Every structure is written in C-alpha cells, then in structure tokens.
C-alpha cells in the first residue's frame, strides 16, 4: 500500500528566507505531484514530476524528485507573503493519487 | 487544461437525508475521481468513475453509501446517502489529463455540513 509522509506539517517562515518541504513515499510511484490550496479553495496544480532527477521551477518554488530515495522536495526561495497556503504532495499509482498530510505554510514579515 | 464545475458549491443537510453532487468537465475525459477532504485534513480518494463501467471504490468506501454515476465522458455524480455529521467534508471531483502531458485537475469542491 502506497503511503505518503510530508514534513513539516507546519512551517512558519520569515520573508526573504529559504525553506524546504519534504515528501517521502513508501513504494514505487508513477508520478509525484505538488498542489497548493488556499483557505476555502480547491487545489491548484504546481508541479508534476515524472522521472528520477526531475527538477521543475516556477517563480520562487522549485520541486525535485529522487525516485531511488522515494523523496521529493519543494524548495522555497526568498519567501514572500503570497506563498502562504497549504501545500500537498501526492504520489500516483495507477492513476490514483495518495496525498500527504499537507504543510501549512505561513510567511511572516 | 480542464475546467471543472461542481454543484452545489455548499449545502447544509439534515441527518438521514441524501445529497447528490454533480461534476461537469469542459472536455471528454476517461477517468474521473471523487475525493473527500475532512475538516483540516488531507484528501482521500473515494472512488474512480469510468464511463461505461461500475465505479471502483477504495477501502473504507462502499457503493451503498456513495453511489456514483458516470453517464458520459464529461459528467459524473456522487451521492452521499443516509448522511450523518461524520460525512461533513469537502467533496472534490478530479480528472486525469496526464495522458495529454498535463496533470490531474480538481474541481472547486462541494462543502457539505450535516446537522
């Protein structure tokens, strides 16, 4: 059974600093997804990582995938207030997504 | 990309009643999924809905409680039957566009409160 562990569950960040969210999954996965959820909103797709060594970047966010370690990271560079949200990773197996618990991210000025 | 709409966006229901949630997609998709997000929690897959076949339910979810219809490639419904307060959650549908080099998209969700 595929299980996904995400940490930290809560991240209080200072503006301008760098942080990383970690996502471990227990068995082979087809793809790794990162989503953002704002309060009261649905999920916004950030990244889909398909293969070992994949790295994708969008603005201040960069996601990477190490399939051998079964680890994905979401790196935040120079945090800004607009990044405050809940971030989920999800591992896919057979088109089904198994989600991590989510990381609540708060950026303080 | 895919644009997904859900109806209703929210509802408050009485214990013992049923609610049907609709999910409409702006393009034809093979696979649609229904997820539940309990308050303050992550998302859990309820079932996979493929057109022309019975829905496939995940462990802990049964057809009598969550009947699903998939009459065509752009539409699906999820019914939450005989509701109890424990069913209060956000219910989201999603579609798989990965075969097109895209991602899995989620609808806006239906926020259900059971009194």
CSV table of C-alpha atoms in Angstrom, one decimal:
chain,number,residue,atom,x,y,z
A,1,UNK,CA,0.0,0.0,0.0
A,2,UNK,CA,1.4,3.4,-1.0
A,3,UNK,CA,1.8,5.8,1.8
A,4,UNK,CA,3.0,9.4,1.7
A,5,UNK,CA,4.7,11.3,4.5
A,6,UNK,CA,5.1,15.0,4.3
A,7,UNK,CA,7.1,17.2,6.7
A,8,UNK,CA,7.0,19.6,8.3
A,9,UNK,CA,3.3,19.8,8.9
A,10,UNK,CA,3.6,23.5,9.8
A,11,UNK,CA,6.2,25.9,8.6
A,12,UNK,CA,6.4,29.5,9.8
A,13,UNK,CA,8.7,31.4,7.5
A,14,UNK,CA,10.3,34.7,7.6
A,15,UNK,CA,10.2,36.8,4.4
A,16,UNK,CA,13.3,36.5,2.3
A,17,UNK,CA,14.5,33.2,3.7
A,18,UNK,CA,14.7,29.8,2.1
A,19,UNK,CA,12.9,26.7,3.2
A,20,UNK,CA,12.2,23.1,2.1
A,21,UNK,CA,9.2,20.8,2.4
A,22,UNK,CA,9.9,17.1,2.2
A,23,UNK,CA,7.7,14.3,0.8
A,24,UNK,CA,8.6,10.6,1.3
A,25,UNK,CA,6.6,7.8,-0.3
A,26,UNK,CA,6.7,4.2,0.6
A,27,UNK,CA,6.6,2.2,-2.7
A,28,UNK,CA,7.2,2.8,-6.4
A,29,UNK,CA,5.1,5.6,-7.7
A,30,UNK,CA,4.3,6.6,-11.3
A,31,UNK,CA,4.4,10.4,-10.8
A,32,UNK,CA,4.8,12.9,-8.0
A,33,UNK,CA,2.5,15.9,-7.7
A,34,UNK,CA,2.7,19.2,-5.8
A,35,UNK,CA,-0.5,21.2,-5.2
A,36,UNK,CA,-1.3,24.4,-3.4
A,37,UNK,CA,-4.5,25.0,-1.5
A,38,UNK,CA,-5.6,28.4,-0.3
A,39,UNK,CA,-8.2,28.6,2.5
A,40,UNK,CA,-11.7,27.7,1.3
A,41,UNK,CA,-10.4,27.0,-2.2
A,42,UNK,CA,-9.7,23.9,-4.3
A,43,UNK,CA,-6.3,22.5,-5.3
A,44,UNK,CA,-4.1,24.3,-7.7
A,45,UNK,CA,-1.5,22.1,-9.6
A,46,UNK,CA,2.0,23.3,-9.1
A,47,UNK,CA,4.2,20.6,-10.5
A,48,UNK,CA,4.1,17.1,-11.9
A,49,UNK,CA,7.4,15.2,-11.7
A,50,UNK,CA,7.7,12.2,-13.9
A,51,UNK,CA,11.2,10.7,-13.6
A,52,UNK,CA,14.2,10.4,-11.4
A,53,UNK,CA,16.2,13.6,-11.2
A,54,UNK,CA,13.4,15.7,-12.5
A,55,UNK,CA,13.5,19.3,-11.4
A,56,UNK,CA,10.9,21.9,-12.1
A,57,UNK,CA,10.8,25.6,-11.2
A,58,UNK,CA,8.2,28.2,-11.2
A,59,UNK,CA,9.0,31.5,-9.6
A,60,UNK,CA,10.2,31.1,-6.1
A,61,UNK,CA,9.2,27.4,-6.0
A,62,UNK,CA,11.4,24.5,-7.2
A,63,UNK,CA,10.4,20.8,-7.0
A,64,UNK,CA,12.7,17.8,-7.4
A,65,UNK,CA,12.3,14.1,-7.4
A,66,UNK,CA,14.6,11.3,-6.4
A,67,UNK,CA,12.9,8.0,-7.2
A,68,UNK,CA,15.7,5.9,-5.7
A,69,UNK,CA,15.3,7.6,-2.3
A,70,UNK,CA,11.5,7.9,-2.8
A,71,UNK,CA,11.8,11.5,-1.9
A,72,UNK,CA,10.5,14.8,-3.4
A,73,UNK,CA,11.3,18.2,-2.1
A,74,UNK,CA,9.7,21.6,-2.6
A,75,UNK,CA,12.1,24.3,-2.1
A,76,UNK,CA,11.0,27.9,-1.4
A,77,UNK,CA,13.5,30.7,-2.2
A,78,UNK,CA,13.2,34.1,-0.6
A,79,UNK,CA,9.7,33.5,0.8
A,80,UNK,CA,7.1,36.2,0.3
A,81,UNK,CA,3.7,36.6,1.9
A,82,UNK,CA,1.8,35.5,-1.2
A,83,UNK,CA,3.2,32.0,-0.7
A,84,UNK,CA,1.2,31.5,2.5
A,85,UNK,CA,-1.1,28.5,1.8
A,86,UNK,CA,-1.3,24.7,2.4
A,87,UNK,CA,1.0,22.6,0.2
A,88,UNK,CA,0.3,19.0,-0.6
A,89,UNK,CA,2.4,16.4,-2.3
A,90,UNK,CA,0.7,13.4,-3.8
A,91,UNK,CA,2.2,10.2,-5.2
A,92,UNK,CA,0.4,8.4,-8.1
A,93,UNK,CA,-0.1,4.7,-8.6
A,94,UNK,CA,-2.3,3.5,-11.4
A,95,UNK,CA,-3.9,7.0,-11.9
A,96,UNK,CA,-4.8,7.2,-8.2
A,97,UNK,CA,-3.3,9.9,-6.0
A,98,UNK,CA,-2.3,9.3,-2.4
A,99,UNK,CA,-1.8,12.6,-0.6
A,100,UNK,CA,0.5,13.6,2.1
A,101,UNK,CA,-0.9,15.3,5.2
A,102,UNK,CA,-0.1,18.8,3.9
A,103,UNK,CA,2.2,21.5,5.0
A,104,UNK,CA,0.6,24.7,6.3
A,105,UNK,CA,3.0,27.5,5.3
A,106,UNK,CA,2.8,30.9,6.9
A,107,UNK,CA,5.1,33.7,5.8
A,108,UNK,CA,5.8,36.5,8.4
A,109,UNK,CA,7.1,39.9,7.6
B,1,UNK,CA,-6.1,22.1,-19.3
B,2,UNK,CA,-9.5,21.3,-17.9
B,3,UNK,CA,-12.2,23.4,-16.4
B,4,UNK,CA,-14.3,21.6,-13.8
B,5,UNK,CA,-17.5,22.8,-12.2
B,6,UNK,CA,-19.3,21.3,-9.3
B,7,UNK,CA,-22.9,21.7,-8.0
B,8,UNK,CA,-23.8,22.6,-5.3
B,9,UNK,CA,-20.8,24.6,-4.0
B,10,UNK,CA,-22.1,24.1,-0.5
B,11,UNK,CA,-25.0,22.7,1.3
B,12,UNK,CA,-26.3,22.1,4.9
B,13,UNK,CA,-28.3,18.9,5.2
B,14,UNK,CA,-30.2,17.0,7.9
B,15,UNK,CA,-29.1,13.7,9.3
B,16,UNK,CA,-30.5,10.7,7.4
B,17,UNK,CA,-31.0,12.6,4.1
B,18,UNK,CA,-29.0,12.2,0.9
B,19,UNK,CA,-27.3,14.7,-1.4
B,20,UNK,CA,-26.2,14.3,-5.0
B,21,UNK,CA,-23.2,16.3,-6.1
B,22,UNK,CA,-22.6,17.0,-9.8
B,23,UNK,CA,-19.3,17.3,-11.6
B,24,UNK,CA,-19.0,18.7,-15.1
B,25,UNK,CA,-15.9,18.9,-17.2
B,26,UNK,CA,-15.4,21.0,-20.3
B,27,UNK,CA,-13.7,18.2,-22.3
B,28,UNK,CA,-14.1,14.5,-22.6
B,29,UNK,CA,-12.0,12.5,-20.1
B,30,UNK,CA,-11.7,8.8,-19.5
B,31,UNK,CA,-11.1,8.9,-15.8
B,32,UNK,CA,-12.8,10.9,-13.1
B,33,UNK,CA,-12.2,10.6,-9.4
B,34,UNK,CA,-14.1,11.6,-6.3
B,35,UNK,CA,-12.2,12.7,-3.2
B,36,UNK,CA,-13.2,13.6,0.3
B,37,UNK,CA,-11.4,16.2,2.4
B,38,UNK,CA,-12.5,16.2,6.1
B,39,UNK,CA,-12.1,19.4,8.1
B,40,UNK,CA,-8.4,20.3,8.5
B,41,UNK,CA,-7.3,17.1,6.8
B,42,UNK,CA,-5.8,15.9,3.6
B,43,UNK,CA,-7.6,14.3,0.7
B,44,UNK,CA,-8.7,10.7,0.5
B,45,UNK,CA,-9.8,9.0,-2.7
B,46,UNK,CA,-13.4,7.7,-2.5
B,47,UNK,CA,-13.7,6.1,-5.9
B,48,UNK,CA,-12.7,6.1,-9.6
B,49,UNK,CA,-15.5,6.6,-12.1
B,50,UNK,CA,-15.0,5.4,-15.6
B,51,UNK,CA,-17.7,5.9,-18.3
B,52,UNK,CA,-19.5,2.7,-19.2
B,53,UNK,CA,-18.4,0.7,-16.2
B,54,UNK,CA,-19.1,0.4,-12.4
B,55,UNK,CA,-17.2,2.8,-10.2
B,56,UNK,CA,-14.2,1.3,-8.3
B,57,UNK,CA,-14.3,2.1,-4.6
B,58,UNK,CA,-11.3,2.4,-2.3
B,59,UNK,CA,-11.0,0.6,1.0
B,60,UNK,CA,-13.4,2.0,3.6
B,61,UNK,CA,-15.9,3.4,1.0
B,62,UNK,CA,-18.9,1.4,-0.3
B,63,UNK,CA,-21.4,1.8,-3.1
B,64,UNK,CA,-24.4,1.9,-0.9
B,65,UNK,CA,-23.1,4.9,1.0
B,66,UNK,CA,-21.5,6.7,-2.0
B,67,UNK,CA,-23.3,5.7,-5.2
B,68,UNK,CA,-21.7,7.2,-8.3
B,69,UNK,CA,-22.9,7.7,-11.8
B,70,UNK,CA,-20.9,8.3,-15.0
B,71,UNK,CA,-23.3,8.6,-17.9
B,72,UNK,CA,-20.9,10.2,-20.3
B,73,UNK,CA,-17.3,11.4,-20.7
B,74,UNK,CA,-17.9,14.9,-19.3
B,75,UNK,CA,-20.2,14.3,-16.3
B,76,UNK,CA,-20.4,12.4,-13.1
B,77,UNK,CA,-22.4,12.4,-9.9
B,78,UNK,CA,-21.6,11.4,-6.3
B,79,UNK,CA,-24.4,10.8,-3.9
B,80,UNK,CA,-23.8,10.9,-0.1
B,81,UNK,CA,-26.5,8.6,1.3
B,82,UNK,CA,-28.1,8.5,4.7
B,83,UNK,CA,-25.9,11.3,5.9
B,84,UNK,CA,-24.5,11.7,9.4
B,85,UNK,CA,-22.4,14.5,10.9
B,86,UNK,CA,-19.3,12.5,10.2
B,87,UNK,CA,-20.0,13.0,6.5
B,88,UNK,CA,-19.4,16.7,6.9
B,89,UNK,CA,-16.5,17.3,4.5
B,90,UNK,CA,-15.5,18.9,1.2
B,91,UNK,CA,-16.1,16.6,-1.7
B,92,UNK,CA,-14.0,17.2,-4.8
B,93,UNK,CA,-14.0,15.6,-8.2
B,94,UNK,CA,-10.9,15.4,-10.3
B,95,UNK,CA,-9.9,14.5,-13.9
B,96,UNK,CA,-6.8,12.9,-15.2
B,97,UNK,CA,-5.2,14.8,-18.1
B,98,UNK,CA,-1.8,13.2,-17.6
B,99,UNK,CA,-2.0,11.2,-20.8
B,100,UNK,CA,-2.0,14.5,-22.6
B,101,UNK,CA,1.2,15.6,-20.8
B,102,UNK,CA,-0.8,17.5,-18.3
B,103,UNK,CA,-1.8,17.0,-14.7
B,104,UNK,CA,-4.8,15.9,-12.6
B,105,UNK,CA,-7.2,18.8,-12.2
B,106,UNK,CA,-9.5,19.3,-9.3
B,107,UNK,CA,-13.0,20.9,-9.2
B,108,UNK,CA,-13.8,23.7,-6.8
B,109,UNK,CA,-15.3,21.3,-4.3
B,110,UNK,CA,-18.7,20.9,-2.5
B,111,UNK,CA,-18.7,21.9,1.2
B,112,UNK,CA,-21.2,19.7,3.0
B,113,UNK,CA,-22.3,20.2,6.5
B,114,UNK,CA,-24.6,17.6,8.1
B,115,UNK,CA,-26.6,18.6,11.2
